[in-house]
mmCIF file of C-alpha atoms in Angstrom:
data_model
loop_
_atom_site.group_PDB
_atom_site.id
_atom_site.type_symbol
_atom_site.label_atom_id
_atom_site.label_comp_id
_atom_site.label_asym_id
_atom_site.label_seq_id
_atom_site.Cartn_x
_atom_site.Cartn_y
_atom_site.Cartn_z
ATOM 1 C CA MET A 1 -0.022 0.138 -0.425
ATOM 2 C CA ALA A 2 3.174 2.668 1.295
ATOM 3 C CA ASP A 3 4.525 1.752 -2.777
ATOM 4 C CA GLN A 4 0.858 2.687 -4.288
ATOM 5 C CA ASP A 5 0.554 5.887 -2.658
ATOM 6 C CA SER A 6 3.920 7.165 -3.107
ATOM 7 C CA LEU A 7 3.489 5.970 -7.006
ATOM 8 C CA ALA A 8 -0.230 7.806 -6.519
ATOM 9 C CA ALA A 9 1.757 10.999 -5.546
ATOM 10 C CA ARG A 10 4.618 10.602 -7.829
ATOM 11 C CA PHE A 11 2.045 10.872 -11.040
ATOM 12 C CA GLU A 12 0.322 13.991 -9.402
ATOM 13 C CA GLU A 13 3.219 15.495 -9.826
ATOM 14 C CA GLN A 14 3.196 14.709 -13.565
ATOM 15 C CA ARG A 15 -0.667 15.098 -13.769
ATOM 16 C CA PRO A 16 -0.656 18.776 -14.557
ATOM 17 C CA ARG A 17 2.184 18.375 -17.214
ATOM 18 C CA LEU A 18 0.511 15.358 -18.894
ATOM 19 C CA ARG A 19 -2.747 16.971 -18.838
ATOM 20 C CA ARG A 20 -1.564 20.115 -21.015
ATOM 21 C CA LEU A 21 1.012 18.043 -23.047
ATOM 22 C CA ALA A 22 -2.423 15.587 -23.508
ATOM 23 C CA GLN A 23 -4.529 19.224 -24.991
ATOM 24 C CA ARG A 24 -1.706 20.908 -26.882
ATOM 25 C CA MET A 25 -2.171 17.111 -28.547
ATOM 26 C CA LEU A 26 -5.833 16.388 -28.809
ATOM 27 C CA GLY A 27 -7.050 20.565 -28.580
ATOM 28 C CA SER A 28 -9.589 18.536 -25.354
ATOM 29 C CA THR A 29 -10.109 18.850 -22.137
ATOM 30 C CA ALA A 30 -11.800 16.353 -22.409
ATOM 31 C CA GLU A 31 -9.720 13.520 -24.102
ATOM 32 C CA ALA A 32 -7.104 15.057 -22.073
ATOM 33 C CA ASP A 33 -8.499 14.243 -18.562
ATOM 34 C CA ASP A 34 -9.290 10.825 -20.466
ATOM 35 C CA ILE A 35 -6.079 10.261 -21.810
ATOM 36 C CA VAL A 36 -4.328 10.903 -19.040
ATOM 37 C CA GLN A 37 -6.695 9.167 -16.467
ATOM 38 C CA ASP A 38 -6.122 5.641 -18.269
ATOM 39 C CA VAL A 39 -2.490 6.259 -18.117
ATOM 40 C CA TRP A 40 -2.398 6.203 -14.608
ATOM 41 C CA LEU A 41 -4.380 3.460 -15.247
ATOM 42 C CA ARG A 42 -2.497 1.373 -16.527
ATOM 43 C CA ALA A 43 1.018 2.737 -14.707
ATOM 44 C CA SER A 44 -0.468 2.171 -11.444
ATOM 45 C CA ALA A 45 -1.314 -1.599 -12.318
ATOM 46 C CA ALA A 46 1.940 -1.908 -14.241
ATOM 47 C CA GLY A 47 3.784 -0.368 -11.401
ATOM 48 C CA ALA A 48 6.989 1.938 -12.872
ATOM 49 C CA ASP A 49 9.673 0.452 -9.675
ATOM 50 C CA ASP A 50 12.136 -0.174 -12.575
ATOM 51 C CA VAL A 51 11.759 3.280 -15.056
ATOM 52 C CA ARG A 52 14.775 5.601 -14.548
ATOM 53 C CA ASN A 53 12.936 8.556 -15.537
ATOM 54 C CA PHE A 54 9.555 8.785 -14.024
ATOM 55 C CA GLY A 55 8.702 11.722 -16.557
ATOM 56 C CA GLY A 56 9.351 11.433 -19.292
ATOM 57 C CA TRP A 57 8.851 7.269 -19.250
ATOM 58 C CA LEU A 58 4.487 8.152 -18.717
ATOM 59 C CA THR A 59 5.156 11.418 -21.683
ATOM 60 C CA THR A 60 6.270 8.350 -24.259
ATOM 61 C CA ILE A 61 3.187 6.299 -22.870
ATOM 62 C CA VAL A 62 1.173 10.016 -22.527
ATOM 63 C CA SER A 63 1.909 10.902 -26.189
ATOM 64 C CA ARG A 64 1.578 7.245 -27.648
ATOM 65 C CA ALA A 65 -1.773 6.970 -26.226
ATOM 66 C CA CYS A 66 -2.414 10.567 -28.071
ATOM 67 C CA LEU A 67 -0.907 9.598 -31.024
ATOM 68 C CA ASN A 68 -3.116 6.626 -31.323
ATOM 69 C CA ALA A 69 -6.007 8.657 -30.473
ATOM 70 C CA LEU A 70 -5.647 11.328 -33.460
ATOM 71 C CA ARG A 71 -4.950 8.188 -36.126
ATOM 72 C CA SER A 72 -8.246 7.543 -35.316
ATOM 73 C CA ARG A 73 -9.986 10.862 -36.017
ATOM 74 C CA ALA A 74 -8.331 10.674 -38.890
ATOM 75 C CA SER A 75 -9.453 7.409 -40.224
ATOM 76 C CA ARG A 76 -12.505 8.608 -39.733
ATOM 77 C CA GLY A 77 -11.984 11.740 -41.397
ATOM 78 C CA GLU A 78 -11.494 13.996 -38.818
ATOM 79 C CA ILE A 79 -8.394 15.322 -40.020
ATOM 80 C CA PRO A 80 -5.251 14.743 -42.491
ATOM 81 C CA LEU A 81 -3.838 10.836 -42.193
ATOM 82 C CA ASP A 82 -0.470 10.610 -41.763
ATOM 83 C CA ASP A 83 2.313 11.626 -45.038
ATOM 84 C CA ASP A 84 5.301 12.116 -44.914
ATOM 85 C CA GLY A 85 6.437 15.259 -43.493
ATOM 86 C CA THR A 86 9.347 15.597 -47.057
ATOM 87 C CA GLY A 87 7.887 19.125 -47.842
ATOM 88 C CA PRO A 88 5.693 22.044 -47.729
ATOM 89 C CA VAL A 89 2.996 22.728 -49.242
ATOM 90 C CA ILE A 90 4.038 25.243 -52.136
ATOM 91 C CA GLU A 91 1.357 27.474 -53.982
ATOM 92 C CA ALA A 92 1.624 29.857 -57.118
ATOM 93 C CA ASP A 93 0.967 33.443 -55.465
ATOM 94 C CA VAL A 94 0.136 35.798 -58.478
ATOM 95 C CA ARG A 95 -3.972 36.742 -57.322
ATOM 96 C CA ALA A 96 -5.060 39.671 -57.214
ATOM 97 C CA PRO A 97 -5.939 41.059 -52.872
ATOM 98 C CA ASP A 98 -10.218 39.965 -52.812
ATOM 99 C CA PRO A 99 -11.052 43.258 -50.677
ATOM 100 C CA LEU A 100 -14.353 39.964 -49.548
ATOM 101 C CA GLU A 101 -11.557 37.349 -49.060
ATOM 102 C CA GLU A 102 -9.251 39.824 -46.947
ATOM 103 C CA ALA A 103 -12.945 40.856 -44.733
ATOM 104 C CA GLN A 104 -13.771 37.155 -43.978
ATOM 105 C CA GLN A 105 -9.827 35.744 -43.561
ATOM 106 C CA ALA A 106 -9.161 38.977 -41.049
ATOM 107 C CA GLU A 107 -12.566 38.201 -39.465
ATOM 108 C CA ALA A 108 -10.567 34.667 -38.645
ATOM 109 C CA VAL A 109 -7.912 35.861 -37.763
ATOM 110 C CA GLY A 110 -8.654 34.604 -33.559
ATOM 111 C CA ALA A 111 -9.860 31.328 -34.306
ATOM 112 C CA ALA A 112 -6.487 31.309 -36.984
ATOM 113 C CA LEU A 113 -4.124 28.684 -35.054
ATOM 114 C CA ALA A 114 -6.428 26.550 -33.404
ATOM 115 C CA VAL A 115 -7.711 25.782 -37.627
ATOM 116 C CA VAL A 116 -4.154 24.635 -38.130
ATOM 117 C CA HIS A 117 -3.705 22.990 -35.485
ATOM 118 C CA GLU A 118 -6.838 20.741 -36.652
ATOM 119 C CA HIS A 119 -4.900 20.471 -40.204
ATOM 120 C CA LEU A 120 -1.541 19.119 -38.891
ATOM 121 C CA SER A 121 -1.716 15.430 -39.644
ATOM 122 C CA PRO A 122 -1.117 13.262 -36.213
ATOM 123 C CA ALA A 123 2.761 13.286 -36.502
ATOM 124 C CA GLU A 124 3.224 16.594 -37.352
ATOM 125 C CA ARG A 125 1.225 16.982 -34.028
ATOM 126 C CA VAL A 126 3.137 14.342 -31.892
ATOM 127 C CA ALA A 127 6.452 15.906 -33.464
ATOM 128 C CA PHE A 128 5.259 19.900 -32.751
ATOM 129 C CA VAL A 129 4.216 19.263 -29.422
ATOM 130 C CA LEU A 130 6.820 16.718 -28.212
ATOM 131 C CA HIS A 131 9.884 19.322 -29.419
ATOM 132 C CA ASP A 132 8.682 23.101 -29.249
ATOM 133 C CA SER A 133 6.087 23.326 -26.467
ATOM 134 C CA PHE A 134 7.664 19.880 -24.154
ATOM 135 C CA GLU A 135 11.977 20.049 -25.389
ATOM 136 C CA VAL A 136 10.844 16.446 -25.701
ATOM 137 C CA PRO A 137 14.013 15.860 -28.172
ATOM 138 C CA PHE A 138 14.248 14.031 -32.562
ATOM 139 C CA GLU A 139 15.358 11.699 -31.241
ATOM 140 C CA GLN A 140 12.744 9.972 -28.580
ATOM 141 C CA ILE A 141 10.698 11.135 -30.747
ATOM 142 C CA ALA A 142 11.396 9.024 -33.772
ATOM 143 C CA ASP A 143 11.190 5.942 -31.796
ATOM 144 C CA LEU A 144 7.416 7.138 -30.636
ATOM 145 C CA LEU A 145 6.653 7.829 -34.295
ATOM 146 C CA GLU A 146 9.190 4.802 -35.561
ATOM 147 C CA ARG A 147 10.316 7.110 -38.592
ATOM 148 C CA SER A 148 14.079 8.970 -38.429
ATOM 149 C CA PRO A 149 15.697 11.652 -36.386
ATOM 150 C CA ASP A 150 15.685 13.812 -39.644
ATOM 151 C CA ALA A 151 11.702 13.696 -40.999
ATOM 152 C CA VAL A 152 10.781 14.096 -37.759
ATOM 153 C CA ARG A 153 12.595 17.207 -37.448
ATOM 154 C CA GLN A 154 10.961 17.957 -40.668
ATOM 155 C CA LEU A 155 7.663 17.030 -39.695
ATOM 156 C CA ALA A 156 8.537 19.706 -36.703
ATOM 157 C CA SER A 157 9.484 22.311 -39.877
ATOM 158 C CA ARG A 158 6.081 22.281 -41.518
ATOM 159 C CA ALA A 159 3.899 22.166 -38.237
ATOM 160 C CA ARG A 160 6.180 25.721 -37.594
ATOM 161 C CA ARG A 161 5.618 27.272 -39.995
ATOM 162 C CA ARG A 162 2.284 25.841 -40.742
ATOM 163 C CA VAL A 163 1.503 27.474 -36.839
ATOM 164 C CA ARG A 164 3.762 30.281 -37.490
ATOM 165 C CA SER A 165 1.447 31.007 -40.289
ATOM 166 C CA ALA A 166 -1.072 31.362 -38.875
ATOM 167 C CA ASP A 167 0.205 32.495 -34.919
ATOM 168 C CA VAL A 168 1.048 36.272 -37.679
ATOM 169 C CA ALA A 169 -2.283 35.819 -39.195
ATOM 170 C CA GLY A 170 -3.458 39.221 -37.446
ATOM 171 C CA ALA A 171 -0.988 41.370 -39.362
ATOM 172 C CA GLY A 172 -2.690 40.700 -42.616
ATOM 173 C CA THR A 173 -2.362 37.496 -45.279
ATOM 174 C CA ALA A 174 0.583 36.267 -47.396
ATOM 175 C CA ARG A 175 0.771 38.632 -49.439
ATOM 176 C CA ASP A 176 -0.145 41.484 -47.064
ATOM 177 C CA ARG A 177 3.374 40.917 -46.091
ATOM 178 C CA ARG A 178 5.392 40.496 -48.984
ATOM 179 C CA PRO A 179 6.012 44.193 -49.699
ATOM 180 C CA MET A 180 9.065 42.810 -46.494
ATOM 181 C CA VAL A 181 9.789 39.490 -48.559
ATOM 182 C CA ASP A 182 10.514 42.439 -51.717
ATOM 183 C CA ALA A 183 12.148 44.522 -49.434
ATOM 184 C CA PHE A 184 14.398 41.720 -48.249
ATOM 185 C CA PHE A 185 15.384 40.628 -52.038
ATOM 186 C CA ALA A 186 15.792 44.228 -53.087
ATOM 187 C CA ALA A 187 18.867 45.066 -50.253
ATOM 188 C CA ALA A 188 20.665 41.954 -51.378
ATOM 189 C CA ARG A 189 20.941 42.623 -54.602
ATOM 190 C CA SER A 190 21.811 46.073 -54.362
ATOM 191 C CA GLY A 191 24.803 44.777 -51.636
ATOM 192 C CA ASP A 192 23.093 47.057 -48.791
ATOM 193 C CA PHE A 193 23.823 45.072 -45.317
ATOM 194 C CA ASP A 194 22.335 47.796 -42.421
ATOM 195 C CA ARG A 195 18.818 47.555 -44.993
ATOM 196 C CA LEU A 196 19.082 43.731 -44.450
ATOM 197 C CA VAL A 197 20.293 43.815 -40.830
ATOM 198 C CA SER A 198 16.993 46.443 -40.564
ATOM 199 C CA LEU A 199 14.889 44.104 -41.700
ATOM 200 C CA LEU A 200 15.658 40.690 -39.743
ATOM 201 C CA SER A 201 14.716 40.643 -36.203
ATOM 202 C CA PRO A 202 17.494 40.477 -34.173
ATOM 203 C CA GLU A 203 17.295 36.958 -32.880
ATOM 204 C CA VAL A 204 15.971 35.507 -36.412
ATOM 205 C CA GLU A 205 16.791 32.412 -37.640
ATOM 206 C CA LEU A 206 17.377 31.473 -40.411
ATOM 207 C CA ARG A 207 17.358 27.565 -41.817
ATOM 208 C CA ILE A 208 18.887 26.044 -45.024
ATOM 209 C CA GLU A 209 17.394 21.866 -46.140
ATOM 210 C CA GLN A 210 20.195 20.736 -48.498
ATOM 211 C CA GLY A 211 18.897 17.394 -48.683
ATOM 212 C CA LEU A 212 20.494 14.244 -47.994
ATOM 213 C CA SER A 213 19.973 14.942 -43.409
ATOM 214 C CA ALA A 214 21.879 18.378 -43.893
ATOM 215 C CA THR A 215 20.107 21.138 -41.852
ATOM 216 C CA VAL A 216 22.001 24.367 -41.757
ATOM 217 C CA LEU A 217 21.054 27.076 -38.585
ATOM 218 C CA VAL A 218 21.647 30.111 -38.719
ATOM 219 C CA ARG A 219 20.944 32.796 -35.956
ATOM 220 C CA GLY A 220 20.619 36.919 -35.643
ATOM 221 C CA GLY A 221 20.640 39.328 -37.605
ATOM 222 C CA ALA A 222 23.921 39.730 -38.584
ATOM 223 C CA ALA A 223 25.493 36.376 -39.702
ATOM 224 C CA VAL A 224 21.672 36.678 -41.072
ATOM 225 C CA ALA A 225 21.974 39.669 -43.517
ATOM 226 C CA GLY A 226 26.181 37.912 -44.562
ATOM 227 C CA ARG A 227 24.639 34.720 -45.000
ATOM 228 C CA ALA A 228 22.037 36.670 -48.137
ATOM 229 C CA LEU A 229 24.718 38.567 -49.894
ATOM 230 C CA MET A 230 26.637 35.694 -49.676
ATOM 231 C CA PHE A 231 24.337 34.088 -51.956
ATOM 232 C CA ALA A 232 22.835 36.379 -53.343
ATOM 233 C CA ILE A 233 21.683 35.959 -57.332
ATOM 234 C CA PRO A 234 21.527 39.364 -59.171
ATOM 235 C CA ASP A 235 19.627 37.539 -62.068
ATOM 236 C CA ALA A 236 18.258 35.832 -60.824
ATOM 237 C CA VAL A 237 14.335 35.312 -61.315
ATOM 238 C CA LEU A 238 11.937 34.951 -58.562
ATOM 239 C CA ARG A 239 8.417 33.220 -58.544
ATOM 240 C CA PRO A 240 6.299 34.193 -56.270
ATOM 241 C CA VAL A 241 4.393 32.232 -53.650
ATOM 242 C CA ARG A 242 3.009 30.612 -50.303
ATOM 243 C CA VAL A 243 4.726 28.000 -48.399
ATOM 244 C CA ASP A 244 2.517 26.807 -45.719
ATOM 245 C CA GLY A 245 0.648 29.843 -45.795
ATOM 246 C CA LEU A 246 3.820 31.653 -45.303
ATOM 247 C CA PRO A 247 4.883 34.460 -47.999
ATOM 248 C CA GLY A 248 7.907 32.809 -50.070
ATOM 249 C CA VAL A 249 9.696 32.196 -53.392
ATOM 250 C CA VAL A 250 10.999 29.902 -56.040
ATOM 251 C CA VAL A 251 14.878 31.424 -56.628
ATOM 252 C CA MET A 252 14.378 30.294 -60.692
ATOM 253 C CA VAL A 253 17.927 30.712 -62.974
ATOM 254 C CA GLY A 254 17.352 30.100 -66.550
ATOM 255 C CA ALA A 255 14.311 27.543 -65.907
ATOM 256 C CA ARG A 256 16.727 25.574 -62.406
ATOM 257 C CA ALA A 257 14.908 25.954 -59.419
ATOM 258 C CA VAL A 258 17.995 26.555 -57.125
ATOM 259 C CA SER A 259 15.975 26.943 -54.019
ATOM 260 C CA VAL A 260 12.679 27.542 -52.211
ATOM 261 C CA MET A 261 12.037 30.462 -49.331
ATOM 262 C CA ALA A 262 9.430 31.337 -47.105
ATOM 263 C CA PHE A 263 9.142 34.486 -44.429
ATOM 264 C CA ASP A 264 7.772 34.209 -41.145
ATOM 265 C CA VAL A 265 7.618 37.684 -41.068
ATOM 266 C CA ASP A 266 6.370 39.227 -37.550
ATOM 267 C CA GLY A 267 5.244 42.532 -37.661
ATOM 268 C CA GLU A 268 7.970 45.621 -39.422
ATOM 269 C CA ARG A 269 10.000 42.688 -38.802
ATOM 270 C CA ILE A 270 10.980 39.430 -40.942
ATOM 271 C CA ALA A 271 11.215 36.080 -37.647
ATOM 272 C CA ALA A 272 12.180 33.630 -39.631
ATOM 273 C CA ILE A 273 12.636 32.611 -43.387
ATOM 274 C CA ASP A 274 12.933 28.415 -44.191
ATOM 275 C CA ALA A 275 15.006 27.788 -46.890
ATOM 276 C CA PHE A 276 15.469 24.758 -49.663
ATOM 277 C CA ALA A 277 18.623 24.855 -51.717
ATOM 278 C CA GLY A 278 20.570 22.095 -53.705
ATOM 279 C CA PRO A 279 19.583 20.112 -56.723
ATOM 280 C CA ALA A 280 18.553 17.626 -53.478
ATOM 281 C CA ALA A 281 16.486 19.319 -51.552
ATOM 282 C CA ILE A 282 14.552 20.938 -54.626
ATOM 283 C CA ALA A 283 14.034 17.569 -55.984
ATOM 284 C CA ALA A 284 12.191 16.588 -52.731
ATOM 285 C CA LEU A 285 9.253 19.580 -53.862
ATOM 286 C CA SER A 286 6.021 20.019 -55.380
ATOM 287 C CA LEU A 287 6.552 23.364 -57.177
ATOM 288 C CA PRO A 288 3.883 24.695 -58.933
ATOM 289 C CA ARG A 289 3.805 24.648 -62.293
#
């Protein structure tokens, strides 16, 4: 009885965190409470004498239960099925603004995050929530999802872009934020380092997916501006696109796409840039014609 009381006390210490985890994944307080209570029943029946990392063990169990619940929803058509997470959704962005569409979109800003969360596949949701909200390593998430760490990293990155796209919806649509993208490339082509820095958040991050599991991360306004100047291509043609809802471009040299870039614009600054560069990375993308 003493051991069971001790286990119950340890579990109650973890319950608030486990409940938050389940809520973030499922979007439902009632379902989250059911999942956590079921995990408690299983843990109390199995015991935890041999468990070294009790919190991590419970996190895995709750995550697996949530993943099963999400996949059950997907089988009923309530949320998207899992996909391979190999790349973003890229759409042409050539339409003129529609005033009615803009007004309708503005009314939906408050619900944007909830809506985009519902459009994440089970694997995307699990990878994003566990890594970005609960700092679970990609290697551990990979075991849960039965995928490689690099595939899980791409799932989380894709989900992050979609959530960022909804999170900045209050600043307007992707087209509203496109002037910042145009200004970025104009400054890069003219070699205006100071202008580039002024367009970037001091904490800006540039993530470059190069294919074949190679990812480069550059942080800070000066470092990202320097990188932009280094790789500016004067004769490139920029095709405007939306990348998971964010304003972006396909960089064309001749008839060949050499890179794809997505920009997260936060207010008057660029907060993050996701880039896909090199033949291997470009070959994995589905580009609009």
